[in-house]
Coordinates of C-alpha atoms and ligand atoms in Angstrom, one line a residue:
X297 CA -16.4 35.2 17.1
X298 CA -19.1 34.4 19.7
X299 CA -17.8 32.2 22.5
X300 CA -21.3 30.6 24.6
X301 CA -21.3 29.7 27.8
X302 CA -23.8 26.8 28.2
X303 CA -25.3 25.9 31.3
X304 CA -25.3 21.7 31.7
X305 CA -26.4 19.2 34.6
X306 CA -23.4 17.3 35.7
X307 CA -23.4 13.5 34.6
X308 CA -22.7 10.7 37.1
X309 CA -21.8 7.7 34.6
X310 CA -19.2 9.6 32.7
X311 CA -16.0 7.4 34.6
X312 CA -13.7 6.3 32.1
X313 CA -12.9 2.4 31.8
X314 CA -9.7 0.5 30.8
X315 CA -9.7 3.0 27.9
X316 CA -11.8 5.7 27.8
X317 CA -15.5 6.4 28.7
X318 CA -17.7 4.1 26.3
X319 CA -21.0 4.4 25.9
X320 CA -23.8 3.6 23.3
X321 CA -24.7 6.0 20.8
X322 CA -27.9 7.6 22.1
X323 CA -26.4 8.6 25.4
X324 CA -23.7 10.6 23.5
X325 CA -26.2 11.6 21.6
X326 CA -28.5 13.1 24.9
X327 CA -28.0 17.2 25.1
X328 CA -24.9 18.4 26.6
X329 CA -23.8 14.7 27.0
X330 CA -20.4 14.5 25.3
X331 CA -19.5 18.7 25.5
X332 CA -19.9 17.9 29.5
X333 CA -17.3 15.3 29.2
X334 CA -14.9 17.4 26.6
X335 CA -14.7 20.1 29.2
X336 CA -14.2 17.8 32.2
X337 CA -11.2 17.0 30.0
X338 CA -10.2 20.1 29.3
X339 CA -10.7 21.7 32.9
X340 CA -8.3 19.0 34.2
X341 CA -5.2 19.3 31.7
X342 CA -4.8 22.9 31.8
X343 CA -3.2 23.2 28.6
X344 CA -1.8 26.6 28.5
X345 CA -3.2 28.9 26.4
X346 CA -2.7 28.6 22.6
X347 CA -1.5 25.0 22.8
X348 CA -2.0 22.5 20.1
X349 CA -4.3 19.3 20.1
X350 CA -4.2 16.4 17.7
X351 CA -8.1 14.7 17.0
X352 CA -9.4 12.0 15.0
X353 CA -11.0 8.9 15.6
X354 CA -11.8 5.5 13.9
X355 CA -14.7 6.8 11.8
X356 CA -17.7 4.9 13.4
X357 CA -20.9 6.3 13.2
X358 CA -20.9 10.1 15.5
X359 CA -17.4 10.1 14.3
X360 CA -18.1 13.1 12.3
X361 CA -20.6 15.3 14.9
X362 CA -18.1 14.5 17.7
X363 CA -15.3 16.1 15.6
X364 CA -17.5 19.1 14.3
X365 CA -18.3 19.4 18.6
X366 CA -15.1 19.5 20.2
X367 CA -13.7 22.1 16.8
X368 CA -16.2 24.5 18.4
X369 CA -15.0 23.8 22.3
X370 CA -11.5 23.4 21.6
X371 CA -11.1 27.2 20.0
X372 CA -13.5 28.2 23.3
X373 CA -11.3 26.8 25.1
X374 CA -8.2 28.7 23.9
X375 CA -6.7 26.1 22.1
X376 CA -5.0 27.3 19.3
X377 CA -4.3 24.2 16.6
X378 CA -6.1 21.6 16.2
X379 CA -4.7 19.0 14.1
X380 CA -7.3 17.0 12.1
X381 CA -6.8 14.0 10.4
X382 CA -8.7 13.8 6.9
X383 CA -12.4 13.2 6.8
X384 CA -12.3 12.8 11.2
X385 CA -9.9 9.4 10.6
X386 CA -6.8 8.7 12.6
X387 CA -6.1 4.9 14.3
X388 CA -5.5 5.0 17.8
X389 CA -1.6 4.1 16.9
X390 CA -1.3 7.1 14.3
X391 CA -3.1 10.0 16.6
X392 CA -0.2 8.3 19.5
X393 CA 2.5 9.0 16.4
X394 CA 0.8 12.4 15.4
X395 CA 1.0 13.8 19.2
X396 CA 4.8 12.6 19.4
X397 CA 5.9 13.7 15.9
X398 CA 4.4 17.2 16.2
X399 CA 5.3 17.3 20.4
X400 CA 1.8 18.7 20.9
X401 CA -0.1 19.0 24.3
X402 CA -2.2 16.3 23.8
X403 CA -4.8 14.4 21.8
X404 CA -8.9 13.6 22.1
X405 CA -9.5 10.2 20.4
X406 CA -12.3 8.6 19.6
X407 CA -13.5 5.8 19.2
X408 CA -14.9 2.2 21.4
X409 CA -12.1 0.1 19.7
X410 CA -13.4 -3.3 19.0
X411 CA -17.0 -2.8 19.5
X412 CA -19.6 -2.5 17.2
X413 CA -20.5 0.7 15.7
X414 CA -23.4 2.6 14.4
X415 CA -26.2 4.2 15.3
X416 CA -27.4 2.0 18.7
X417 CA -24.0 0.9 18.9
X418 CA -20.9 1.8 20.9
X419 CA -18.7 5.3 20.6
X420 CA -16.2 6.3 23.1
X421 CA -13.8 9.0 23.7
X422 CA -10.3 9.2 25.6
X423 CA -7.5 11.5 26.1
X424 CA -4.1 11.2 25.4
X425 CA -1.4 13.3 27.0
X426 CA 1.8 14.6 25.7
X427 CA 3.4 11.6 25.5
X428 CA 1.0 10.1 23.0
X429 CA -0.1 7.7 25.4
X430 CA -3.6 6.9 27.7
X431 CA -4.1 9.5 30.0
X432 CA -2.5 8.2 33.9
X433 CA -5.3 7.1 36.3
X434 CA -4.6 10.4 38.3
X435 CA -5.5 12.5 35.0
X436 CA -8.7 10.0 34.3
X437 CA -9.3 10.3 37.9
X438 CA -10.0 14.1 37.7
X439 CA -11.9 13.9 34.3
X440 CA -14.6 11.9 36.2
X441 CA -14.6 13.5 39.4
X442 CA -15.3 17.0 37.1
X443 CA -17.7 15.4 35.4
X444 CA -19.8 14.9 37.9
X445 CA -19.8 18.6 38.9
X446 CA -19.6 21.0 35.7
X447 CA -22.2 23.1 35.7
X448 CA -21.1 24.6 32.3
X449 CA -19.4 24.2 29.5
X450 CA -17.8 26.8 26.5
X451 CA -18.8 26.4 22.9
X452 CA -18.1 29.0 19.8
X453 CA -20.9 29.5 17.7
X454 CA -19.0 29.1 14.3
X455 CA -19.8 27.0 11.1
X456 CA -18.7 23.1 10.5
X457 CA -15.2 22.7 9.2
X458 CA -14.4 21.2 6.1
X459 CA -12.8 17.9 7.1
X460 CA -12.1 16.1 3.4
X461 CA -9.7 17.7 2.1
X462 CA -6.1 18.9 3.2
X463 CA -4.8 22.2 4.7
X464 CA -5.5 24.6 6.9
X465 CA -8.9 27.2 8.2
X466 CA -10.1 28.9 11.2
X467 CA -12.8 28.2 13.9
X468 CA -12.3 31.5 15.7
X469 CA -9.0 32.6 16.4
X470 CA -7.8 28.5 16.2
X471 CA -6.2 27.3 13.2
X472 CA -7.9 23.4 12.3
X473 CA -5.1 21.5 10.0
X474 CA -6.5 18.9 8.5
X475 CA -4.1 16.4 8.2
X476 CA -3.1 12.8 5.8
X477 CA -3.9 10.4 8.5
X478 CA -1.3 8.1 7.1
X479 CA 1.7 9.7 6.0
X480 CA 3.7 10.3 9.6
X481 CA 2.6 7.0 10.3
X482 CA 3.7 5.8 7.6
X483 CA 6.9 6.9 7.7
X484 CA 7.4 6.4 11.2
X485 CA 7.3 2.7 10.1
X486 CA 9.6 2.6 7.4
X487 CA 12.0 4.2 9.8
X488 CA 11.6 0.8 12.3
X489 CA 11.5 -2.3 9.9
X490 CA 13.5 -3.6 6.9
X491 CA 11.0 -2.5 4.6
X492 CA 13.7 -3.6 1.6
X493 CA 13.9 -7.8 3.4
X494 CA 10.0 -7.3 3.4
X495 CA 9.4 -6.2 -0.4
X496 CA 11.8 -8.8 -1.3
X497 CA 9.8 -11.7 0.6
X498 CA 6.9 -10.2 -1.1
X499 CA 8.4 -10.4 -4.8
X500 CA 9.2 -14.0 -4.3
X501 CA 6.4 -14.9 -3.7
X502 CA 4.9 -15.1 -0.5
X503 CA 1.3 -14.0 0.1
X504 CA -0.3 -12.1 2.7
X505 CA -3.9 -11.4 3.4
X506 CA -4.4 -8.4 5.5
X507 CA -8.1 -8.5 7.0
X508 CA -9.1 -4.5 7.8
X509 CA -12.4 -5.7 8.9
X510 CA -13.9 -2.5 7.3
X511 CA -11.8 -0.1 10.1
X512 CA -9.9 1.9 10.3
X513 CA -6.3 0.6 9.2
X514 CA -7.5 0.0 6.0
X515 CA -5.8 2.9 4.5
X516 CA -2.9 2.6 6.5
X517 CA -2.7 -0.9 5.1
X518 CA -3.3 -0.3 1.9
X519 CA -0.8 2.8 1.5
X520 CA 1.9 0.2 3.5
X521 CA 1.6 -3.4 2.6
X522 CA 0.4 -3.0 -1.3
X523 CA 1.5 0.2 -1.9
X524 CA 4.9 0.6 0.3
X525 CA 5.7 -2.8 0.2
X526 CA 4.3 -4.4 -3.2
X527 CA 2.2 -6.9 -1.5
X528 CA -0.5 -7.8 -4.4
X529 CA -3.1 -5.8 -5.2
X530 CA -6.3 -7.5 -3.3
X531 CA -4.4 -8.1 -0.2
X532 CA -6.0 -5.8 2.0
X533 CA -9.6 -6.7 2.0
X534 CA -12.1 -5.3 3.9
X535 CA -10.0 -2.4 3.1
X536 CA -13.1 0.3 2.7
X537 CA -13.6 1.8 6.3
X538 CA -17.7 1.8 7.3
X539 CA -19.2 3.9 9.6
X540 CA -20.9 0.5 11.2
X541 CA -18.1 -2.1 10.2
X542 CA -20.6 -3.6 7.5
X543 CA -22.3 -4.6 10.8
X544 CA -19.7 -6.5 11.9
X545 CA -17.9 -6.7 15.2
X546 CA -14.3 -5.5 14.0
X547 CA -12.5 -7.7 16.8
X548 CA -9.1 -10.0 14.9
X549 CA -9.9 -12.6 16.8
X550 CA -10.6 -16.1 15.3
X551 CA -14.4 -16.0 15.8
X552 CA -14.9 -12.2 14.4
X553 CA -12.8 -12.6 11.8
X554 CA -14.2 -15.4 10.4
X555 CA -13.6 -14.0 6.4
X556 CA -9.6 -14.2 7.4
X557 CA -9.7 -16.9 9.5
X558 CA -11.5 -19.0 6.4
X559 CA -8.8 -17.8 3.9
X560 CA -6.3 -18.9 6.2
X561 CA -7.4 -22.3 7.0
X562 CA -8.7 -22.6 3.8
X563 CA -7.4 -24.8 0.5
X564 CA -5.0 -22.4 -1.0
X565 CA -4.2 -20.8 2.0
X566 CA -1.5 -17.6 1.3
X567 CA 1.8 -17.9 4.1
X568 CA 0.5 -15.0 6.1
X569 CA -2.8 -13.7 7.4
X570 CA -3.3 -10.9 10.3
X571 CA -6.1 -8.3 11.1
X572 CA -6.4 -5.6 13.4
X573 CA -9.6 -3.6 15.7
X574 CA -12.1 -1.1 14.6
X575 CA -9.3 2.0 15.8
X576 CA -6.1 -0.2 14.7
X577 CA -4.2 -1.0 17.5
X578 CA -5.0 -4.3 18.1
X579 CA -3.3 -7.2 15.7
X580 CA -4.1 -11.0 15.0
X581 CA -1.3 -13.1 13.3
X582 CA -2.3 -16.3 11.8
X583 CA -0.1 -18.5 9.5
X584 CA -1.1 -21.1 6.7
X585 CA -3.7 -23.0 9.1
X586 CA -1.9 -22.2 12.0
X587 CA -3.0 -19.6 14.7
X588 CA -0.4 -17.6 17.0
X589 CA -1.9 -16.8 20.8
X590 CA -1.0 -13.1 21.3
X591 CA 0.6 -14.0 24.6
X592 CA 3.0 -16.2 22.3
X593 CA 2.9 -13.3 19.7
X594 CA 4.6 -10.8 22.5
X595 CA 7.5 -13.1 23.4
X596 CA 8.3 -14.0 19.4
X597 CA 8.8 -10.4 18.8
X598 CA 11.3 -10.6 22.2
X599 CA 13.3 -13.2 20.8
X600 CA 13.7 -12.0 17.3
X601 CA 13.5 -8.3 18.1
X602 CA 17.1 -7.8 16.9
X603 CA 16.1 -8.7 13.3
X604 CA 14.6 -5.6 12.7
X605 CA 16.1 -2.0 12.6
X606 CA 14.5 -0.6 15.1
X607 CA 15.1 -2.9 17.5
X608 CA 19.3 -4.2 16.7
X609 CA 20.6 -2.8 20.1
X610 CA 18.6 -4.7 22.0
X611 CA 15.4 -4.2 24.6
X612 CA 15.7 -2.2 27.8
X613 CA 12.8 -4.3 29.1
X614 CA 9.4 -6.2 28.4
X615 CA 6.5 -5.6 29.8
X616 CA 3.1 -7.6 29.9
X617 CA -0.1 -7.5 31.6
X618 CA -1.3 -9.9 34.2
X619 CA -3.4 -12.3 32.7
X620 CA -1.0 -12.7 29.9
X621 CA 0.9 -15.9 29.8
X622 CA 4.4 -16.2 30.8
X623 CA 6.0 -17.0 27.8
X624 CA 7.7 -13.3 27.1
X625 CA 8.6 -14.1 31.1
X626 CA 11.0 -17.1 29.7
X627 CA 12.6 -14.8 27.0
X628 CA 13.2 -12.0 29.1
X629 CA 14.9 -14.0 31.5
X630 CA 17.2 -15.6 28.6
X631 CA 18.2 -12.2 27.6
X632 CA 18.5 -11.1 31.1
X633 CA 16.3 -8.0 30.7
X634 CA 13.6 -7.3 32.9
X635 CA 9.9 -8.5 32.5
X636 CA 7.2 -5.8 34.4
X637 CA 3.8 -7.5 35.0
X638 CA 1.0 -4.7 35.1
X639 CA -2.6 -4.5 35.6
X640 CA -4.7 -4.7 32.3
X641 CA -4.8 -1.7 30.0
X642 CA -2.0 0.3 28.0
X643 CA -2.4 3.1 30.0
X644 CA 0.0 0.8 32.6
X645 CA 2.8 0.4 30.0
X646 CA 3.2 4.3 29.4
X647 CA 5.1 5.1 32.8
X648 CA 7.6 2.2 31.6
X649 CA 8.4 3.1 28.7
X650 CA 8.8 6.9 29.5
X651 CA 11.4 6.0 32.2
X652 CA 12.8 3.8 29.3
X653 CA 12.4 0.6 31.5
X654 CA 10.4 -1.7 28.7
X655 CA 10.8 -0.9 24.7
X656 CA 8.1 -4.3 23.9
X657 CA 5.0 -4.6 25.6
X658 CA 2.0 -6.7 24.7
X659 CA -1.5 -8.3 26.6
X660 CA -3.5 -11.6 25.0
X661 CA -6.0 -9.7 24.2
X662 CA -4.7 -9.3 21.1
X663 CA -2.7 -6.2 22.5
X664 CA 1.2 -5.7 20.9
X665 CA 3.4 -2.7 20.8
X666 CA 6.7 -1.0 21.8
X667 CA 7.7 2.5 22.6
X668 CA 7.8 4.1 19.2
X669 CA 4.3 4.7 20.2
X670 CA 2.6 5.3 23.8
X671 CA -0.2 3.1 22.1
X672 CA -0.4 -0.4 21.2
X673 CA -0.1 -1.1 17.7
X674 CA -1.7 -3.3 15.2
X675 CA 0.2 -3.0 11.8
X676 CA 3.4 -2.6 13.4
X677 CA 3.1 -5.9 14.9
X678 CA 2.1 -7.2 11.4
X679 CA 5.3 -5.5 10.0
X680 CA 7.5 -6.8 13.2
X681 CA 6.3 -10.3 11.8
X682 CA 6.9 -9.9 8.2
X683 CA 10.1 -8.5 9.0
X684 CA 11.2 -11.4 11.3
X685 CA 9.5 -13.9 8.6
X686 CA 11.9 -12.1 5.4
X687 CA 14.9 -12.8 7.9
X688 CA 14.3 -15.8 9.3
X689 CA 13.2 -17.3 5.6
X690 CA 10.9 -19.9 7.6
X691 CA 6.9 -20.0 7.8
X692 CA 5.1 -18.7 10.7
X693 CA 4.4 -21.8 12.0
X694 CA 7.8 -23.1 12.2
X695 CA 9.2 -19.9 13.8
X696 CA 6.5 -20.7 16.5
X697 CA 7.6 -24.4 17.2
X698 CA 11.0 -23.6 16.8
X699 CA 10.3 -21.2 20.1
X700 CA 8.1 -23.8 22.0
X701 CA 11.0 -26.0 21.5
X702 CA 13.6 -24.1 22.5
X703 CA 11.6 -22.1 25.4
X704 CA 8.8 -24.3 26.4
X705 CA 5.1 -23.6 25.7
X706 CA 2.4 -21.7 27.9
X707 CA -0.4 -23.4 26.7
X708 CA -3.5 -20.6 27.2
X709 CA -6.7 -19.7 26.7
X710 CA -9.4 -17.2 27.8
X711 CA -13.1 -17.4 28.6
X712 CA -15.5 -15.0 28.5
X713 CA -18.8 -14.7 30.1
X714 CA -20.5 -11.5 28.4
X715 CA -23.6 -9.7 29.1
X716 CA -23.7 -10.8 33.1
X717 CA -26.3 -9.5 35.3
X718 CA -23.8 -6.9 37.3
X719 CA -24.3 -8.7 40.9
X720 CA -23.7 -12.3 39.6
X721 CA -20.6 -10.8 37.9
X722 CA -19.6 -9.3 41.6
X723 CA -21.1 -12.7 43.7
X724 CA -18.7 -14.5 41.5
X725 CA -15.8 -12.7 42.3
X726 CA -16.5 -11.6 45.7
X727 CA -16.9 -15.2 46.3
X728 CA -13.5 -16.2 45.0
X729 CA -11.8 -13.4 47.3
X730 CA -13.7 -15.0 50.5
X731 CA -12.2 -18.0 49.4
X732 CA -8.4 -17.6 49.3
X733 CA -7.6 -18.9 52.8
X734 CA -9.2 -22.0 52.0
X735 CA -7.9 -22.4 48.4
X736 CA -4.1 -21.9 49.8
X737 CA -2.4 -25.7 49.6
X738 CA -5.1 -27.7 48.2
X739 CA -5.0 -29.9 45.5
X740 CA -6.5 -30.8 42.5
X741 CA -5.2 -34.0 40.8
X742 CA -1.4 -32.8 40.0
X743 CA -2.2 -29.2 40.7
X744 CA -1.7 -27.6 43.8
X745 CA -2.8 -23.8 44.9
X746 CA 0.1 -22.0 46.4
X747 CA -1.1 -18.8 46.4
X748 CA -4.4 -16.5 45.7
X749 CA -4.3 -13.0 45.8
X750 CA -6.1 -10.0 44.4
X751 CA -3.4 -8.8 42.0
X752 CA -2.3 -4.9 43.1
X753 CA 0.9 -2.8 41.6
X754 CA 2.4 -0.2 42.1
X755 CA 4.3 1.3 39.3
X756 CA 7.6 1.4 39.8
X757 CA 7.9 5.0 38.2
X758 CA 5.6 7.2 40.0
X759 CA 4.7 4.6 43.0
X760 CA 0.9 5.7 42.2
X761 CA -1.3 1.8 43.5
X762 CA -3.8 0.1 41.7
X763 CA -5.8 -2.3 43.7
X764 CA -8.2 -5.3 43.1
X765 CA -6.7 -5.8 39.5
X766 CA -8.1 -9.1 39.0
X767 CA -8.3 -12.5 41.2
X768 CA -5.3 -15.0 40.8
X769 CA -4.7 -18.4 41.7
X770 CA -0.9 -19.8 41.1
X771 CA -0.5 -23.3 41.5
X772 CA 3.0 -25.0 41.9
X773 CA 3.7 -25.8 38.4
X774 CA 3.7 -22.1 37.3
X775 CA 0.4 -22.7 36.1
X776 CA -2.0 -19.7 37.0
X777 CA -6.0 -19.1 36.7
X778 CA -7.3 -15.4 36.8
X779 CA -10.5 -13.8 37.3
X780 CA -11.0 -10.7 36.2
X781 CA -14.1 -8.2 35.1
X782 CA -14.2 -6.1 32.0
X783 CA -13.2 -2.3 32.0
X784 CA -14.9 -1.9 28.8
X785 CA -18.4 -3.6 28.2
X786 CA -21.1 -0.8 27.9
X787 CA -23.7 -3.8 28.7
X788 CA -24.0 -5.8 31.9
X789 CA -20.7 -7.1 33.2
X790 CA -18.5 -9.1 31.6
X791 CA -16.4 -12.0 33.5
X792 CA -12.9 -13.3 32.1
X793 CA -11.6 -16.7 33.1
X794 CA -7.6 -16.4 32.1
X795 CA -6.0 -20.2 31.7
X796 CA -2.2 -20.8 31.0
X797 CA -0.7 -24.1 31.5
X798 CA 3.1 -24.6 31.4
X799 CA 4.9 -27.4 29.4
X800 CA 8.4 -27.7 29.5
X801 CA 9.0 -30.7 27.1
X802 CA 6.4 -29.7 24.0
X803 CA 6.8 -33.4 22.3
X804 CA 5.6 -35.0 25.3
X805 CA 2.1 -33.1 25.0
X806 CA -1.2 -32.7 23.1
X807 CA -1.4 -30.0 20.6
X808 CA -4.4 -28.4 21.8
X809 CA -4.8 -25.8 23.9
X810 CA -8.4 -26.3 25.1
X811 CA -7.0 -30.4 25.6
X812 CA -4.0 -29.2 27.2
X813 CA -6.0 -26.6 29.7
X814 CA -8.9 -28.9 30.4
X815 CA -8.2 -29.9 34.0
X816 CA -7.4 -26.3 35.0
X817 CA -10.4 -25.2 32.7
X818 CA -12.5 -28.1 35.6
X819 CA -11.1 -26.1 38.4
X820 CA -11.8 -22.7 37.4
X821 CA -15.9 -23.7 37.2
X822 CA -16.0 -25.8 40.5
X823 CA -13.8 -22.6 42.5
X824 CA -15.7 -20.4 40.9
X825 CA -19.2 -21.7 41.2
X826 CA -19.5 -19.9 38.3
X827 CA -22.2 -21.8 36.3
X828 CA -24.6 -21.8 39.8
X829 CA -23.9 -18.0 40.3
X830 CA -24.7 -16.9 36.9
X831 CA -26.4 -19.3 34.9
X832 CA -24.4 -19.6 32.6
X833 CA -23.4 -23.6 31.5
X834 CA -21.0 -22.4 28.8
X835 CA -18.8 -19.5 28.0
X836 CA -19.9 -16.5 25.3
X837 CA -16.6 -16.5 23.6
X838 CA -13.7 -18.5 24.2
X839 CA -10.3 -17.3 22.7
Ligands
G1P953 C1 -9.9 -5.3 27.3 C2 -9.0 -6.2 27.2 C3 -7.3 -5.4 27.4 C4 -7.7 -4.3 26.5 C5 -8.4 -3.4 26.6 C6 -8.5 -2.2 25.1 O1 -10.4 -4.5 28.5 O2 -8.7 -7.3 28.0 O3 -6.3 -6.0 27.9 O4 -6.4 -3.1 27.4 O5 -9.8 -4.3 26.1 O6 -8.4 -2.8 24.2 P1 -11.3 -5.3 29.4 O7 -12.9 -5.0 28.6 O8 -10.8 -6.7 29.8 O9 -11.1 -4.6 30.8
ZN954 ZN1 -8.6 -1.3 19.2

């Protein structure tokens, strides 16, 4: 066994973003780049000798190469065992599930989530701790600090591990166990939901379509939806994971999941449609010719949670990211349970779930999940919806409309301005911060600005503070405009504008969200000087 200590130049650009380190593949292919970051992880987490690690990724280009390198480094750094998904595959929620179920020290997940894959596209890596959740801010910062000062890393000279057959092999003194990436996760899903009721629903002729977008959830959805639940063969489309996601953008929204949207809004639309992203943690829910916004989806799951076996006893609380609409807050209020508002990024939910303060969490960015794992979970959301539909025996659209009638409707939309020059994007944010005093009390038609701030959050569990998490304009009727810079992009800056208007009486209001939000959109453009400062008169994506 030959452990080599390799000299490395520290890199200055390894600051993890909203969910780990994301860069273009050629950046990761630079000599020592991946190794430097992996060593920074190992040095920061201080795993005891003999610890077990989980390793897997979304199967995108560079996944297999990175897995072999990480296995050799784990062996050189004293791990005694690594559980790796067959073919190097583990969806992000499945990785979280495996870490928790097998009580491992932590795990490394290789993914750039919904970003495109391929030799010139994105790759990513992140560390999850023993609770199965993304590393906390403190650990993340420690990793970044280490990555800037490292002068060497440790790696074992060893042959590559065969990743395609189940079973164990060795890398030096370390055992590598290749596990079925699906079975632990599928068993967990069966323990949470009423599979019998869903099976009966599907047998009764309820038609579903799940778009795996040639990403990691293909095998999970085939096994669970078509295998265990008996959905008609072909219900899962784009089911074969590809290294470049078939050239697509594996993000489940109305723009990128166009194959599915065409089917669900077509003449012979099935009753239920859903899609998930590159690494399987995001979800989009559709009814027949009907789109459920992610913010509404969280509120609906909360309101109907007791229909699923795992949540029969009720919820401890709900958490949503700050830009997510307040639809869930209304449900929390009705259920008399707390609702937490956190900064963007799943890592902020971990402490709340570990402390038993919340059961359900969600983000407007097509992320929903619960304390069954510590990641958002795309297929879980789909099964939860199917469970609710199976029990209520109503269409998705009817369930949502009844919800609005009872709780009111939070009209919601997000405008993304992608690939902006960083200075222009920062300029918009600074201009807004400089305008707070002038804005408070000002009225724009019926909208009166009640408060402006740059959202900051004190974690209720560990008291850590996260500042500058997005500029908020809060209006006196509960409407909101939020401006935030993305932390996941790999090119230039992305400015997100989030718009929300509450309407208590849904009968009285126009149905189209863009119409309902038109005034707020105009106010957002006016106060931010966005068009003049960025030269963009249109967003890249509207959700
Ligand atoms: C985006 C979403 C955020 C989500 C993250 C990871 O981050 O907005 O809600 O947690 O992707 O999926 P952003 O690019 O906005 O920083
Ligand atoms: Zn994802």
